[in-house]
Short mmCIF file of C-alpha atoms in Angstrom, two decimals:
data_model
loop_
_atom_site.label_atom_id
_atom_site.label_comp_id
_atom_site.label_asym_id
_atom_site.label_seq_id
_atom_site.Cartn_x
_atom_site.Cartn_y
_atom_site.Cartn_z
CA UNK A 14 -47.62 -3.32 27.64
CA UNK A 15 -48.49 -4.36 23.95
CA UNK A 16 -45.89 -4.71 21.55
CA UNK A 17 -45.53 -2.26 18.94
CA UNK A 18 -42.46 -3.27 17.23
CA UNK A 19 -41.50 -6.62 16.07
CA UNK A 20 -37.95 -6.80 16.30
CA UNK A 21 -35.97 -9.50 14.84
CA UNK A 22 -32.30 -10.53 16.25
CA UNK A 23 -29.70 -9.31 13.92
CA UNK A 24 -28.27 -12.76 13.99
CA UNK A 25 -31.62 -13.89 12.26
CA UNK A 26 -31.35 -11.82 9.46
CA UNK A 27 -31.66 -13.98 5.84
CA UNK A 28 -27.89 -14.87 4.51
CA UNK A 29 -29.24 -15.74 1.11
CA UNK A 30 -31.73 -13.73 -1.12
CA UNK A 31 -34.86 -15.70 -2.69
CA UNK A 32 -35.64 -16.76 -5.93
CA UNK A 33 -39.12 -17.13 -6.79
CA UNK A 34 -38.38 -18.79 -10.35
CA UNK A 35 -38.33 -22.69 -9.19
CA UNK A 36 -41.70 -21.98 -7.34
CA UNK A 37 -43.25 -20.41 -10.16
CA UNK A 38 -46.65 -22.34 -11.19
CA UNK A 39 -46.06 -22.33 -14.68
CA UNK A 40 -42.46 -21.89 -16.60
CA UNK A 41 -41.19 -18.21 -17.65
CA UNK A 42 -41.24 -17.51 -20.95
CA UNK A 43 -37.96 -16.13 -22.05
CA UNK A 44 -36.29 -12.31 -22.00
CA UNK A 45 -35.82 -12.07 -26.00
CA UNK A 46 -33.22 -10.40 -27.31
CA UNK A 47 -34.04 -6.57 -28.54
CA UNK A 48 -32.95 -6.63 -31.95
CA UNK A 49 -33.86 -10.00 -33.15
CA UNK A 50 -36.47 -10.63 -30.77
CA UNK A 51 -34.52 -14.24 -30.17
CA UNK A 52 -34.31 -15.85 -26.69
CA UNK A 53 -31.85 -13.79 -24.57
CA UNK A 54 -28.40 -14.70 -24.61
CA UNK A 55 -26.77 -14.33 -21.17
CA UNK A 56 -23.92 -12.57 -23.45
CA UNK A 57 -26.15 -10.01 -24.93
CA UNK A 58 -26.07 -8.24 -21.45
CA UNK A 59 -22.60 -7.96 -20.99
CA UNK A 60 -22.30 -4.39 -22.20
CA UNK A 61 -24.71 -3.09 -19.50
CA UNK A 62 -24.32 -5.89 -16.47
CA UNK A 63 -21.43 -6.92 -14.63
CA UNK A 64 -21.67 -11.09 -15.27
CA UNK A 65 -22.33 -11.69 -11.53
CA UNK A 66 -25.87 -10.29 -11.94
CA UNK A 67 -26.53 -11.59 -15.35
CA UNK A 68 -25.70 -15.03 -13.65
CA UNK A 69 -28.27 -14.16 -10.84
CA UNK A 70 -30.69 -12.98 -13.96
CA UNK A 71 -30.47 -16.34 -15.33
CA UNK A 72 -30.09 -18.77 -12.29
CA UNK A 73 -32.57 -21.59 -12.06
CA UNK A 74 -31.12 -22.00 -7.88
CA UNK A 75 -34.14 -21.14 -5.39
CA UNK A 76 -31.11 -19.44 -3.00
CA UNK A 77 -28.05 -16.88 -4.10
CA UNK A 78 -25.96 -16.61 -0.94
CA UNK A 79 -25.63 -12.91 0.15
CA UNK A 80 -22.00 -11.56 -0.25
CA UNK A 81 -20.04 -11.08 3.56
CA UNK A 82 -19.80 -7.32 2.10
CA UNK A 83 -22.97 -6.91 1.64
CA UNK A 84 -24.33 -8.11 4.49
CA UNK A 85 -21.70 -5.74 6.53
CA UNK A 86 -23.64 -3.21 5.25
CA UNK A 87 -26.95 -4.49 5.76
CA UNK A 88 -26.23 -4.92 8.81
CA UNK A 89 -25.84 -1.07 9.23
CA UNK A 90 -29.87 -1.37 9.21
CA UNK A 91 -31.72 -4.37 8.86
CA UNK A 92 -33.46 -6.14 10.56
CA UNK A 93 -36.19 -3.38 10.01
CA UNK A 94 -38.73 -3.37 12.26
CA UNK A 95 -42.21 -5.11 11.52
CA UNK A 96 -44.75 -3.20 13.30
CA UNK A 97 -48.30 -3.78 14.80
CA UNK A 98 -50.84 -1.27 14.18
CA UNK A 99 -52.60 -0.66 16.88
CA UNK A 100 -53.82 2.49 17.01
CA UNK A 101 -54.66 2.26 12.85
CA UNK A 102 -56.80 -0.66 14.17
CA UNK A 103 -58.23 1.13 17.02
CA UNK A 104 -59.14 4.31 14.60
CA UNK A 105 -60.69 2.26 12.26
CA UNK A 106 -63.32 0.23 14.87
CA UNK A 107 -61.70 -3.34 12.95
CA UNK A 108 -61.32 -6.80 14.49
CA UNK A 109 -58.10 -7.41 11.74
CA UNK A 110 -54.91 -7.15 12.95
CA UNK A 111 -52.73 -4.74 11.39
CA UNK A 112 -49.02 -5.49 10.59
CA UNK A 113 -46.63 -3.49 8.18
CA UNK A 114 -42.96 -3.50 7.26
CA UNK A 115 -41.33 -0.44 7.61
CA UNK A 116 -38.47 0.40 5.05
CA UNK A 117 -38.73 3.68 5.57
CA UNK A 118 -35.39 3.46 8.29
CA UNK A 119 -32.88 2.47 5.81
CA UNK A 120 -30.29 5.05 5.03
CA UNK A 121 -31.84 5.86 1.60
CA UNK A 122 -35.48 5.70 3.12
CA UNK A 123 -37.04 3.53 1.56
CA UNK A 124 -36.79 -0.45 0.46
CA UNK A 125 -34.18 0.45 -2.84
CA UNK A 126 -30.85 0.19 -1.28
CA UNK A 127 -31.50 -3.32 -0.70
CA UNK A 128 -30.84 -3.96 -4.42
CA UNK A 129 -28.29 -0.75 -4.48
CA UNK A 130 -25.75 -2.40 -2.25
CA UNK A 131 -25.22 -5.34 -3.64
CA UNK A 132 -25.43 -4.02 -7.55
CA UNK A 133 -22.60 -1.19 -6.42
CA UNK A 134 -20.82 -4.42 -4.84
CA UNK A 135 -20.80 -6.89 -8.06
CA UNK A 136 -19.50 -3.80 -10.55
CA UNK A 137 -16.71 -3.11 -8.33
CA UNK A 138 -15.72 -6.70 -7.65
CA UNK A 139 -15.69 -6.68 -11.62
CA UNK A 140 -13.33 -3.53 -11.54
CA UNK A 141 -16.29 -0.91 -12.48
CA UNK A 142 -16.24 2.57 -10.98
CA UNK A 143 -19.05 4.58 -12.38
CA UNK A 144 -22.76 2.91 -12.10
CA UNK A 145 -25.26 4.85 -14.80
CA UNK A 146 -29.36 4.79 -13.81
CA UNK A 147 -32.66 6.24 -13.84
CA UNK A 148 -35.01 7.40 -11.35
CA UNK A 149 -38.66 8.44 -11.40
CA UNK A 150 -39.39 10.06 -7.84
CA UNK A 151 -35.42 9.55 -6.79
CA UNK A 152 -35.70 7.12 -3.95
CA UNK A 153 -33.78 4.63 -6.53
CA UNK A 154 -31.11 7.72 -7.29
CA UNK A 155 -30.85 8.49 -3.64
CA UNK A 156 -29.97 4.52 -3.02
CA UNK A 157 -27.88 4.14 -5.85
CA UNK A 158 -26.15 6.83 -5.17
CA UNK A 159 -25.71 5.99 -1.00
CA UNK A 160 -24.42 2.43 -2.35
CA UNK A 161 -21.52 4.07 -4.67
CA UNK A 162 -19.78 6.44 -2.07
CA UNK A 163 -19.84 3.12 0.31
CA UNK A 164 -18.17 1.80 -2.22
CA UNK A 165 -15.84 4.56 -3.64
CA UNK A 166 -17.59 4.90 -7.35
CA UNK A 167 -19.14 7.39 -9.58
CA UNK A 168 -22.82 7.74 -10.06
CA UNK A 169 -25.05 9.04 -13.02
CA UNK A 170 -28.51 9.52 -12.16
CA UNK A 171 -31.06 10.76 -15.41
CA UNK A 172 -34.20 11.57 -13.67
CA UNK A 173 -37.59 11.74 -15.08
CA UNK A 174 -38.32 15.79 -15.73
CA UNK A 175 -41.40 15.80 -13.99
CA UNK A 176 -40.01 14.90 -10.76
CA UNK A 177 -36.72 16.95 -11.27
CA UNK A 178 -38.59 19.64 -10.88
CA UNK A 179 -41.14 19.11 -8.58
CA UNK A 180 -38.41 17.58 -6.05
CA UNK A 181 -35.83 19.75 -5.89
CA UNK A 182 -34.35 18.45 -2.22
CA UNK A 183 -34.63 14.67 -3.90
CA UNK A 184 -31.85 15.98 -6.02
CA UNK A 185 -30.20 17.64 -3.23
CA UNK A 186 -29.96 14.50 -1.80
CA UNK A 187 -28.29 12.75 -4.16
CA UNK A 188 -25.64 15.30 -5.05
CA UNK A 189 -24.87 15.02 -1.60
CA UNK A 190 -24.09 11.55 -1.84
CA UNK A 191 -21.90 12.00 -5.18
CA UNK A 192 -24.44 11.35 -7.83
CA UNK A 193 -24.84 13.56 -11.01
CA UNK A 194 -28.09 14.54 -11.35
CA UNK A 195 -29.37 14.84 -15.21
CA UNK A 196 -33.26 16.24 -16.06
CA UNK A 197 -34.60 13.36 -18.47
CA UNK A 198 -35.10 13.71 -21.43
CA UNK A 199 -31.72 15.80 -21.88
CA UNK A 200 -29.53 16.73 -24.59
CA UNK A 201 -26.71 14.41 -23.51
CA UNK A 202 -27.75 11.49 -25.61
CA UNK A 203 -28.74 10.77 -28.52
CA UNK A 204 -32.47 9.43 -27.59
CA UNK A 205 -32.93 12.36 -25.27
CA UNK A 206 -32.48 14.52 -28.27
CA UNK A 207 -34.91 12.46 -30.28
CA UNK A 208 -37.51 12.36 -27.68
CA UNK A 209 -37.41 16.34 -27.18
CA UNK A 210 -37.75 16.57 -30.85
CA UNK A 211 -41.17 14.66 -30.76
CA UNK A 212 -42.22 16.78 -27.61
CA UNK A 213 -39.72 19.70 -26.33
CA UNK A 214 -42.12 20.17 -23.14
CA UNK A 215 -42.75 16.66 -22.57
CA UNK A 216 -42.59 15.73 -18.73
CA UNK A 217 -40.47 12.67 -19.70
CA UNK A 218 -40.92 8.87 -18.02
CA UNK A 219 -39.27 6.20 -16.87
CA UNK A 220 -38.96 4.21 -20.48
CA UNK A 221 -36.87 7.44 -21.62
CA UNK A 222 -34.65 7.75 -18.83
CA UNK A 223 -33.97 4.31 -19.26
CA UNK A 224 -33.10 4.58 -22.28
CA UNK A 225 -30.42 7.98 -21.82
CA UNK A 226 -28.99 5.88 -18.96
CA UNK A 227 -28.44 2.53 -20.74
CA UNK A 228 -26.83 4.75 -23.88
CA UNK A 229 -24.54 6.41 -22.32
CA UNK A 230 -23.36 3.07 -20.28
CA UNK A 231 -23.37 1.58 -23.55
CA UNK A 232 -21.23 3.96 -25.50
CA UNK A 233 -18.74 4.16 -22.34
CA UNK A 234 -17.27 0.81 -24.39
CA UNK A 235 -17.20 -1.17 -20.66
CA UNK A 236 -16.09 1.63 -18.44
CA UNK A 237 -19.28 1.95 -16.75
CA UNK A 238 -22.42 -0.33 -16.55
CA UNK A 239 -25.98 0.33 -16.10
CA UNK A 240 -28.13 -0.42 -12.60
CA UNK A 241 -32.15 -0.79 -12.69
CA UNK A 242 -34.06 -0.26 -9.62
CA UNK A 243 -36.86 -2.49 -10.11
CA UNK A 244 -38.27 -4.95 -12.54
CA UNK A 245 -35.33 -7.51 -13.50
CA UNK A 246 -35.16 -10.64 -11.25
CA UNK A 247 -31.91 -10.15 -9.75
CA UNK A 248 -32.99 -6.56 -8.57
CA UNK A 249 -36.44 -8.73 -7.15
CA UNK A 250 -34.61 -11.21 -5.33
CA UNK A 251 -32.18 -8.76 -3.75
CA UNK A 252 -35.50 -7.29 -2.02
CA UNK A 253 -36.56 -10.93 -1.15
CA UNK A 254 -34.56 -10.07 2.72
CA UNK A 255 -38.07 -7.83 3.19
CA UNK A 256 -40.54 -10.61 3.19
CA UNK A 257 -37.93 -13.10 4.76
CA UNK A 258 -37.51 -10.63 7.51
CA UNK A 259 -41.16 -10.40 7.75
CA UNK A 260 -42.15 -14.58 7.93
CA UNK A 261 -39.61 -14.84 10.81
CA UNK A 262 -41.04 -11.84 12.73
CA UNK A 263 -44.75 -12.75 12.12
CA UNK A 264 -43.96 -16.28 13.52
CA UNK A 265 -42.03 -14.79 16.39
CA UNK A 266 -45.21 -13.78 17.70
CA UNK A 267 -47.03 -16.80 17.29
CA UNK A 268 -49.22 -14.95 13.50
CA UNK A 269 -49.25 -15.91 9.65
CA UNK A 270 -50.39 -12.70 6.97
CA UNK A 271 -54.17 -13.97 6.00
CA UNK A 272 -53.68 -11.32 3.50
CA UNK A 273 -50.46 -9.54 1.82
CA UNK A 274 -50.31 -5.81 0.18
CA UNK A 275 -47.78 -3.63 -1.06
CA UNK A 276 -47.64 -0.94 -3.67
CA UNK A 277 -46.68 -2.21 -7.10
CA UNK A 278 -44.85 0.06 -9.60
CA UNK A 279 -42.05 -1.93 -11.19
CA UNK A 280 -42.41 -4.47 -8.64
CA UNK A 281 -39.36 -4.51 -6.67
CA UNK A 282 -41.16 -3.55 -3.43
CA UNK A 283 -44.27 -6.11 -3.71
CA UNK A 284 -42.12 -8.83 -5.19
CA UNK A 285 -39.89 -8.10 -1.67
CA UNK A 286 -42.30 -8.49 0.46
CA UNK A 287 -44.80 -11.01 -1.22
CA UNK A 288 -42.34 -13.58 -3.05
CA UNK A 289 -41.48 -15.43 0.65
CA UNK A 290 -44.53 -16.09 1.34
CA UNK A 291 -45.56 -16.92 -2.41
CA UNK A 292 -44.76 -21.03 -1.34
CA UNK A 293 -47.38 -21.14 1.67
CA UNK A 294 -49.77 -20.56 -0.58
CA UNK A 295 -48.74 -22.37 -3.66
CA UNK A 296 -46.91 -25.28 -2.02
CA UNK A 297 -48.27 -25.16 2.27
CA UNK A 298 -52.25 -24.56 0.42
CA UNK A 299 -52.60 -21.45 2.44
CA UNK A 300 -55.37 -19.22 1.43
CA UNK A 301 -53.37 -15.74 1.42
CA UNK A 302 -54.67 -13.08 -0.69
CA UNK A 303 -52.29 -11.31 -2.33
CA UNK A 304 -53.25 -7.66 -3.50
CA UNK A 305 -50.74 -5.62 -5.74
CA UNK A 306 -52.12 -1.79 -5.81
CA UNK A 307 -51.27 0.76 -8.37
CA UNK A 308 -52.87 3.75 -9.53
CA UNK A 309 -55.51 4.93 -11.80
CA UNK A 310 -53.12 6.92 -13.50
CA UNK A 311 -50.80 4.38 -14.44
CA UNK A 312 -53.05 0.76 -14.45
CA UNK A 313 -50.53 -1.54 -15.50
CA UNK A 314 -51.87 -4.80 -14.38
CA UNK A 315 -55.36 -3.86 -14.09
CA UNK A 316 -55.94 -2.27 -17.73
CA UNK A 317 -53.04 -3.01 -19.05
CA UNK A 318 -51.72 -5.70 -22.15
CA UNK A 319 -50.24 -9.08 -21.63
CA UNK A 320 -47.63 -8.97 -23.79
CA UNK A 321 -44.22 -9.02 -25.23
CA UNK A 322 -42.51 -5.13 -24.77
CA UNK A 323 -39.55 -3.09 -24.08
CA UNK A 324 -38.56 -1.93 -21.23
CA UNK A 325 -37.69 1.41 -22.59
CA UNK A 326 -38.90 3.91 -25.15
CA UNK A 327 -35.67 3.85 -26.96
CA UNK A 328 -36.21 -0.07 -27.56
CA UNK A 329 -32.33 -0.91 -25.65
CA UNK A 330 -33.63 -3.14 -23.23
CA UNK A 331 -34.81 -7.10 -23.97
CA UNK A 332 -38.26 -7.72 -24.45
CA UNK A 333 -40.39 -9.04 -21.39
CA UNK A 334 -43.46 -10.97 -21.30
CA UNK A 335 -45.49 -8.57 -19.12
CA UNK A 336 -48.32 -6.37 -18.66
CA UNK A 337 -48.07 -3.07 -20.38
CA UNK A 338 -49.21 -0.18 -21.37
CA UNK A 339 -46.82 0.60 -24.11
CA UNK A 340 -43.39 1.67 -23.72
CA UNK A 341 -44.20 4.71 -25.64
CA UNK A 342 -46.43 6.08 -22.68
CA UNK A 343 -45.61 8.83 -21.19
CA UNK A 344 -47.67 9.40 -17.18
CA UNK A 345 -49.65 12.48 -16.64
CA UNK A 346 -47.27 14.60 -14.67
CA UNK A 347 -50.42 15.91 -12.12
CA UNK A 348 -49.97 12.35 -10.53
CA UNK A 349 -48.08 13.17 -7.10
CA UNK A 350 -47.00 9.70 -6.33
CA UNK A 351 -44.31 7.07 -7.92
CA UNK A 352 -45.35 4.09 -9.58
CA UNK A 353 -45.43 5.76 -13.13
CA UNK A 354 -43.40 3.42 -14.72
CA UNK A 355 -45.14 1.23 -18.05
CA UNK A 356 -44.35 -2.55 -17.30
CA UNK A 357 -43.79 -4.17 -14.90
CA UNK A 358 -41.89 -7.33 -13.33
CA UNK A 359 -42.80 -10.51 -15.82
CA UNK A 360 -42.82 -12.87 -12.36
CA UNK A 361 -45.33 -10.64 -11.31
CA UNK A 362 -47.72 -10.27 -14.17
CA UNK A 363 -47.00 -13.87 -14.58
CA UNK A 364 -48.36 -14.01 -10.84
CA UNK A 365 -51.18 -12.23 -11.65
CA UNK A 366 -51.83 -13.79 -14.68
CA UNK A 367 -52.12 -17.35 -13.12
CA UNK A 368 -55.02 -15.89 -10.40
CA UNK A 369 -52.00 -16.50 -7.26
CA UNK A 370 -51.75 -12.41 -7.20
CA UNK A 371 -54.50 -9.96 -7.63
CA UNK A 372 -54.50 -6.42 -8.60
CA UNK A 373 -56.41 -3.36 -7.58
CA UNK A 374 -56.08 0.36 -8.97
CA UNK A 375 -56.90 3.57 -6.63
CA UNK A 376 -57.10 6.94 -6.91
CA UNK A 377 -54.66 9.28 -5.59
CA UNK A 378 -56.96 11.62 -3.61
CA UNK A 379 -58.40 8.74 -1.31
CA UNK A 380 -54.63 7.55 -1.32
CA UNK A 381 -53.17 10.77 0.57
CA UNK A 382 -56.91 10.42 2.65
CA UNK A 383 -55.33 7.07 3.88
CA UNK A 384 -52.00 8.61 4.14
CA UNK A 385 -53.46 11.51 6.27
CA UNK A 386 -55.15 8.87 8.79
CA UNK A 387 -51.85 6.82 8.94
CA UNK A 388 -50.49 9.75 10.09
CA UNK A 389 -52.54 10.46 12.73
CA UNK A 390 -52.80 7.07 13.70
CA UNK A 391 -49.12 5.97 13.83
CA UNK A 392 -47.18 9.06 13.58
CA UNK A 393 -45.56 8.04 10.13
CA UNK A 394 -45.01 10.01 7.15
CA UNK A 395 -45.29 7.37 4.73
CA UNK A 396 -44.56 7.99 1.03
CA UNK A 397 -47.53 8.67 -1.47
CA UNK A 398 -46.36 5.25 -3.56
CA UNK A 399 -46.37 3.43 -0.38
CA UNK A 400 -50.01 4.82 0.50
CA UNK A 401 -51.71 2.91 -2.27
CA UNK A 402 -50.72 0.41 -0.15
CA UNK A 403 -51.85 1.90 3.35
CA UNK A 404 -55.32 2.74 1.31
CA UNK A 405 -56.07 -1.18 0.64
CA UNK A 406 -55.28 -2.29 3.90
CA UNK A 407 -57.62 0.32 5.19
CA UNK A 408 -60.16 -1.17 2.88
CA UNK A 409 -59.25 -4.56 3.86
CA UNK A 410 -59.89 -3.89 7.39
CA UNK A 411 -62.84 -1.84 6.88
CA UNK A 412 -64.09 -5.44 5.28
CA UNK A 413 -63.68 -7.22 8.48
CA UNK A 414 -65.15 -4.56 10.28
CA UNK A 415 -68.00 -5.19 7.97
CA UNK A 416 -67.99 -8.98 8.42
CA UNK A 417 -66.51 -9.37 11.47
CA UNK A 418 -63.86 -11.48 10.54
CA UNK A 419 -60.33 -11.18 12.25
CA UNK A 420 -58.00 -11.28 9.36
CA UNK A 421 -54.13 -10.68 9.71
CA UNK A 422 -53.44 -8.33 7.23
CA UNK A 423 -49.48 -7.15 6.40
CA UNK A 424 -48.44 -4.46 4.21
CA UNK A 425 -45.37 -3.04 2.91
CA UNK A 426 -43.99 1.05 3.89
CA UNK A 427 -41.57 1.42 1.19
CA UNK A 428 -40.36 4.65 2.17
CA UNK A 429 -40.75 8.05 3.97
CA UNK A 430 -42.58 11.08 2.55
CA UNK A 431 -40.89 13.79 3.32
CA UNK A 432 -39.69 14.50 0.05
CA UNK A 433 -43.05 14.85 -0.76
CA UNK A 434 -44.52 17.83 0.85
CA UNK A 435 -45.23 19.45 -2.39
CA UNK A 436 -48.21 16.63 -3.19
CA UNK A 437 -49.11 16.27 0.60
CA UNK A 438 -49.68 20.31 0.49
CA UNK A 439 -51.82 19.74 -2.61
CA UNK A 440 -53.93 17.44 -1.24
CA UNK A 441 -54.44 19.54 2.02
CA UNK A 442 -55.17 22.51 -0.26
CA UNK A 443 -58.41 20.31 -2.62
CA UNK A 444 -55.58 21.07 -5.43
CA UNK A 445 -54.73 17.18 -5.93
CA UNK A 446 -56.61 15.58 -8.90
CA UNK A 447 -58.04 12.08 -9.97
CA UNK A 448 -56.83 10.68 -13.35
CA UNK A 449 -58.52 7.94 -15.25
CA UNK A 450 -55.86 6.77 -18.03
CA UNK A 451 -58.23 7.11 -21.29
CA UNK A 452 -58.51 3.97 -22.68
CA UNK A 453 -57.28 5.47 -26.38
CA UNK A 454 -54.01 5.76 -24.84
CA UNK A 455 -54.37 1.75 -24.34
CA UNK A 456 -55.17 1.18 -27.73
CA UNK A 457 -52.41 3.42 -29.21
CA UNK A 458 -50.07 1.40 -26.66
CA UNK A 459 -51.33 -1.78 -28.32
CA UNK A 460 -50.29 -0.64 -32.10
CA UNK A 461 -46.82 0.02 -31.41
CA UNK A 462 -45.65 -2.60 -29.24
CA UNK A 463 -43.99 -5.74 -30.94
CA UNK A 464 -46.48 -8.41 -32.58
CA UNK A 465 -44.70 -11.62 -31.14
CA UNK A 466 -47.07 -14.68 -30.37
CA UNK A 467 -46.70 -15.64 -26.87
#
């Protein structure tokens, strides 16, 4: 009987999250401060961060241990299961070998509440009791919101317009949980109200959200703090227990990923997944290709500029050294999937920059066609961000099949999909559209972010 599921013994589970910075090839350049466009002082946070994870922000140590607390509660679900594909392979005709990590079985359903736990766990420990975010699609606001009730808090979510209405039961979700759920832009904040000025029927983004959340934390005057789901390298390293996870159950049966693919928005998921096994490659000298997918809608790292920007439209966060595409833009609201957000992770694009990680942009149709066969194949619903990911290991395989090469190929399943009937039904109904970002939109992106020399 083959083995489907790669289950790892509880007792195995990582005690200390990863830091990639150490291993980087080449140093980071440094967060800048928003206003003066200085090197980031670890002080300049404290309105927004609880000092435990502006420490982790700024910490130069390869390993933060993992709170008793938190791991209680990760316990509650991880391990998650690595799984074989077999019947993907089968369906496809390939001589790879399929493996992904499935996040979809956490209580939030997908990979976010590995960061939500412990950032719900640092602002209480620091006497906090209301936690104010963002959230594009809502799996972040579902996690964020899980983490607070476990830990007895408040929770403000401000999500994107665009998906506050197309995913009514997302917000259903988290109201059940305890979070307030806020259409972004909104007339709460002062931003909001400036961005509805520009555009009353804009859709919204992540950048403006952003910003409405990190306001309102900011004019709370230390009553509550703000939580970001992805990008910042304390919410990266939290994920880091993903890839561990995965190293320990690949060499529990006797494999090693040949290549490594996950769906890169932000970067919280890839980073997860990827950053473990970043050393084998850079340190070991093992060829692993490393393929971050996004879409056509929203190229960040395939189209997009390396350079200094905010992480928000309403210019509150630092300043990153990343690829962009402006923090002014603003993602057509026809794309069904995540993964609209502007930036993304500076270790990544760093990554990317310095040829260890590649990056590949897909359309959204032949996504949810890779989605549909996944389906079929394993009996998964998979989220449409997570099927950019499903799509290039379907490519990847298709390759071998090609070549006949027998490649181990691992990808990440951030999450579930069944919040996302509404853009499955649109595909099954030749109602789902391609979308090539215009390359104008680029160029306006390039004359309004900062002009700092890198």
């Amino acid at each position: 009987m083959r083995e489907h599921n790669i289950l790892l013994d509880a007792k195995k589970m990582p005690d200390a999250w990863y830091n990639i910075i150490p291993d980087l090839p080449v140093p980071m350049a440094p967060p800048l401060n928003p206003g003066t466009h200085e090197p980031l002082n670890p002080a300049d946070l404290e309105p927004i961060f609880p000092k435990a994870l502006i420490a982790q922000e700024m910490s130069g140590e390869s390993a933060i241990s993992i709170p008793g607390e938190v791991m209680d509660i990760y316990n509650m679900y991880r391990p998650t299961p690595l799984r074989r594909a077999y019947r993907l392979e089968k369906m496809l005709g390939t001589p790879a070998k399929i493996f992904y990590k499935n996040e979809s079985v956490t209580p939030s359903g997908s990979h976010k509440i590995n960061t939500a736990v412990p950032q719900a766990y640092y602002n209480k420990q620091e006497g906090i009791n209301e936690i104010i975010t963002e959230t594009g699609a809502g799996q972040w606001g579902t996690a964020l919101s899980i983490a607070c009730a476990m830990f007895d808090m408040k929770c403000t979510v401000f999500m994107v317009r665009v998906s506050f209405d197309q995913k009514p039961y997302r917000r259903t979700l988290m109201q059940t949980y305890g979070g307030n759920v806020i259409s972004s832009p909104s007339t709460l904040t002062d931003s909001g109200k400036s961005f509805l000025e520009k555009d009353p029927d804009t859709t919204g983004s992540l950048g403006m959200a952003i910003s409405e959340a990190i306001e309102t934390a900011i004019k709370s005057e230390g009553k509550a703090k703000y939580s970001l789901g992805s990008v910042l390298n304390h919410v990266l390293m939290h994920q880091t227990v993903i890839g561990q996870e995965a190293k320990l159950q690949m060499e529990q049966v006797g494999e090693q990923p040949d290549i490594v693919i996950g769906c890169c928005g932000g970067g919280s998921n890839y980073a997860g997944l990827a950053f473990p096994f970043i050393p084998d490659k850079l340190k070991g000298g093992r060829d692993i290709d490393f393929i971050a997918v996004e879409p056509t809608a929203c190229p960040t790292l395939t189209r997009g500029l390396y350079a200094y920007d905010f992480g928000d439209t309403g210019h509150f966060t630092p300043l990153l050294l990343q690829y962009t595409l402006g923090h002014q833009f603003v993602p057509p609201g026809i794309h069904a999937g995540g993964l609209r957000y502007h930036g993304v992770a500076h270790q990544i694009a760093l990554l990317v920059r310095e040829g260890v990680m590649r990056a590949e942009a897909v359309h959204q149709t032949v996504v949810f066609d890779a989605l549909s066969m996944f389906a079929k194949a394993e009996g998964i619903l998979a989220a449409p961000e997570s099927g950019h990911a499903i799509r290039t290991a379907i490519d990847e395989a298709l390759k071998c099949k090609e070549s006949g090469e027998s490649k181990n190929i691992l990808f990440g399943l951030s999450g579930h999909g069944y919040f996302d009937m509404s853009a499955y039904e649109a595909f099954l109904s030749g109602n789902l559209e391609d979308y090539n970002l215009a390359q104008d939109v680029i160029d306006e992106a390039e004359a309004v972010i900062p002009k700092i020399k890198i």
